[in-house]
C-alpha positions as semicolon CSV with decimal commas, in nm:
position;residue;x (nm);y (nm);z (nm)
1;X;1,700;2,204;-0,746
2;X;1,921;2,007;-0,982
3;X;1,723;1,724;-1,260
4;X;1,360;1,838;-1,114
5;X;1,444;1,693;-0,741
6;X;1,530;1,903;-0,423
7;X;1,880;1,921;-0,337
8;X;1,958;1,758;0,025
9;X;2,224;1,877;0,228
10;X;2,595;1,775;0,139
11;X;2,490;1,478;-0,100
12;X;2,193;1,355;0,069
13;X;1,849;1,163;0,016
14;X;1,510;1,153;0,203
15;X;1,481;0,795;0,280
16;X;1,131;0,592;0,352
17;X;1,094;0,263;0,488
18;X;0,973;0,014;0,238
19;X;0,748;-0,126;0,444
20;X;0,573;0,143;0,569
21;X;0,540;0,276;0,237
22;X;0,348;-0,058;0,112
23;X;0,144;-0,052;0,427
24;X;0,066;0,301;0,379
25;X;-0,205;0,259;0,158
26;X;-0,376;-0,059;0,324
27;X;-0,573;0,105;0,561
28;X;-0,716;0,359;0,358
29;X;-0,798;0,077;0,090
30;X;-0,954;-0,152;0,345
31;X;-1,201;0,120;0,523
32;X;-1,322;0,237;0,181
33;X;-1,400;-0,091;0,095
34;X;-1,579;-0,220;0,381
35;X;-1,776;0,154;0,325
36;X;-1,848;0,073;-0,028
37;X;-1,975;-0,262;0,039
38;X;-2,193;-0,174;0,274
39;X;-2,356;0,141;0,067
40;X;-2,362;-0,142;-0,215
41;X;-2,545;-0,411;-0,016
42;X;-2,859;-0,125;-0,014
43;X;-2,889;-0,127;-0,356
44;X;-3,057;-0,468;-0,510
45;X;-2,878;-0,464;-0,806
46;X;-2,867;-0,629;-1,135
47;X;-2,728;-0,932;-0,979
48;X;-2,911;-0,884;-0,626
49;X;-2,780;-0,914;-0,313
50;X;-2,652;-1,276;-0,260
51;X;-2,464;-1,322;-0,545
52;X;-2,307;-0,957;-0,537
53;X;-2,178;-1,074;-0,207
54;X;-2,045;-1,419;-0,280
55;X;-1,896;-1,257;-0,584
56;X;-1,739;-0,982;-0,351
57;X;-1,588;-1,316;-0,145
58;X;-1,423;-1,508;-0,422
59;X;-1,284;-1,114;-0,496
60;X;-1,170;-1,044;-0,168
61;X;-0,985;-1,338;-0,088
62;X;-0,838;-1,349;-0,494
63;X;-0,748;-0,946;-0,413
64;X;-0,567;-1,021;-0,092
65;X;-0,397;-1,367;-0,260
66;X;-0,264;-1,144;-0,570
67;X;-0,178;-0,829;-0,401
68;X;0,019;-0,967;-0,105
69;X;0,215;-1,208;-0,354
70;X;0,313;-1,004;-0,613
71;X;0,632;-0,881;-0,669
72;X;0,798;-1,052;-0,379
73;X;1,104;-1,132;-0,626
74;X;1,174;-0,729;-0,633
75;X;1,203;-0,721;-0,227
76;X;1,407;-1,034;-0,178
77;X;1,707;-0,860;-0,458
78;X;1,739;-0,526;-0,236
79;X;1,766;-0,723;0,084
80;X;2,096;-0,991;0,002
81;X;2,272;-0,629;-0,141
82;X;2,164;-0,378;0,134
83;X;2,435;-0,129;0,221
84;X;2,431;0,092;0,483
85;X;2,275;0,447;0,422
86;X;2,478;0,738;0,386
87;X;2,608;0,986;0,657
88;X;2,410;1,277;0,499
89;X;2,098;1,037;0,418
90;X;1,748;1,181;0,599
91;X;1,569;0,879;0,742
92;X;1,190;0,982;0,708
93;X;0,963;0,948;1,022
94;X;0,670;0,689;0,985
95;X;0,390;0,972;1,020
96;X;0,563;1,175;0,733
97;X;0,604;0,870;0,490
98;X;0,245;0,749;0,561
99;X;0,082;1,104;0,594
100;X;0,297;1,173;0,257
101;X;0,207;0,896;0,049
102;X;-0,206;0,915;0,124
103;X;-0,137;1,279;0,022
104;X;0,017;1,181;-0,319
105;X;-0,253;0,924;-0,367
106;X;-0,584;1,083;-0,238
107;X;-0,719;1,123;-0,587
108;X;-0,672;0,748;-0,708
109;X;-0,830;0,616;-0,345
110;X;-1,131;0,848;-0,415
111;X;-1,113;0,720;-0,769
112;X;-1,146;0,350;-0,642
113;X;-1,396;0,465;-0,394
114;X;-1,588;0,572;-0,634
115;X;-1,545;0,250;-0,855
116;X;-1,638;0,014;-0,615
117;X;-1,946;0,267;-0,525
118;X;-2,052;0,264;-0,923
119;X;-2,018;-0,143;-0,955
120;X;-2,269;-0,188;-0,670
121;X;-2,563;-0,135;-0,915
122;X;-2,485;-0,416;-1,113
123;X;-2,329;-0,619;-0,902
124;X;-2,358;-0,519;-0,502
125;X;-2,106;-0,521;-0,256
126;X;-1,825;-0,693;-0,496
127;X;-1,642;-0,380;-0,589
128;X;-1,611;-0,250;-0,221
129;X;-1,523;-0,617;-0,097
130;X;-1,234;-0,603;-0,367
131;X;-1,095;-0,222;-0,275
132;X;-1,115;-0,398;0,125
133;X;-0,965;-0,727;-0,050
134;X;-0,655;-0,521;-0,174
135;X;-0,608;-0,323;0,145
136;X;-0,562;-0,638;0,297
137;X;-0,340;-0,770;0,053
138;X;-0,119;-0,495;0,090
139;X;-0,112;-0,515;0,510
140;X;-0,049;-0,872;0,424
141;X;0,284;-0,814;0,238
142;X;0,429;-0,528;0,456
143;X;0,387;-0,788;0,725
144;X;0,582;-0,996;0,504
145;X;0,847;-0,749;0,398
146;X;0,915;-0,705;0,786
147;X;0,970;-1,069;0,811
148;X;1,204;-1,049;0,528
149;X;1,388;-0,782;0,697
150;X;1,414;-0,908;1,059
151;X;1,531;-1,241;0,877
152;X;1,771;-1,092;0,708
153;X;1,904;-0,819;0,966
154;X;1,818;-0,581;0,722
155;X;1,632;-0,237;0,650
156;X;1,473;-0,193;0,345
157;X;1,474;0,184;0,262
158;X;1,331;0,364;-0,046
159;X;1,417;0,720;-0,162
C-alpha cells in the first residue's frame, strides 16, 4: 500500500465506468421509495392522505428534475479531454462496480429508507415518493451520460 490506496500492478488503476457508477444507486433508491410510500400511504398522517400524496408528486417530479440535471457541466469537461486508459489500467466489470458501490453505500440507503419511512407520519407517502423521485433522477442522467459518450465516441471512466 503506498498513500492509504492498494498498489496495482506495474503502475496501474481499477477503473469504473461513470455511468454505471451514477446508475448504480438508482435502482436501489427507486424500490425503497416506492416501499416507503406505500407503508406511508397506511398511516393518515398529520397532513392525511391526499395531500401527502400530491405533495409526494410535486417532490417526485422536482427530485427527478434536480437530480438528473445537476452537475452535467462536470461530465461534459472529462469527455472533450478523454485519453485513452493505460496499458496496466484494470477496467472494472459492471457487476463489481454496481455490487461495489451498493456495498459502500448500504448504510446511507437504509438511512434514507428510514427517512422517508419517519416523514410518513406527518406527511404520508412524500418522503418515499422523493427517495423513488431521486432514483429516477439518477437513471435519468446515466441515460444521459451514455448519450454524451456515444456522441462523443468516448468512455467515461472513473478510478
Amino acid at each position: 500500500m503506498r498513500d492509504g490506496r492498494p498498489e496495482m500492478t506495474r503502475g496501474g488503476q481499477g477503473l469504473a465506468r461513470v455511468a454505471v457508477v451514477v446508475r448504480a444507486g438508482a435502482a436501489p433508491l427507486w424500490w425503497l421509495g416506492v416501499v416507503a410510500a406505500g407503508a406511508g400511504t397506511l398511516v393518515p398522517g398529520l397532513t392525511g392522505r391526499r395531500i401527502g400524496v400530491t405533495a409526494g408528486a410535486a417532490l417526485f417530479l422536482v427530485a427527478a428534475a434536480v437530480v438528473a440535471c445537476a452537475g452535467r457541466r462536470r461530465y461534459r469537461a472529462p469527455a472533450r479531454a478523454a485519453v485513452r486508459a493505460g496499458r496496466h489500467d484494470v477496467l472494472q466489470d459492471r457487476a463489481v462496480t454496481v455490487r461495489n458501490w451498493r456495498r459502500g453505500h448500504r448504510w446511507w440507503l437504509l438511512l434514507a429508507f428510514l427517512a422517508a419511512l419517519g416523514t410518513a407520519f406527518a406527511v404520508p407517502a412524500a418522503g418515499g415518493m422523493l427517495l423513488a423521485g431521486c432514483g429516477t433522477g439518477l437513471w435519468l442522467k446515466a441515460a444521459w451520460i451514455g448519450r454524451l459518450e456515444q456522441s462523443d465516441q468516448v468512455l467515461l471512466w472513473v478510478r
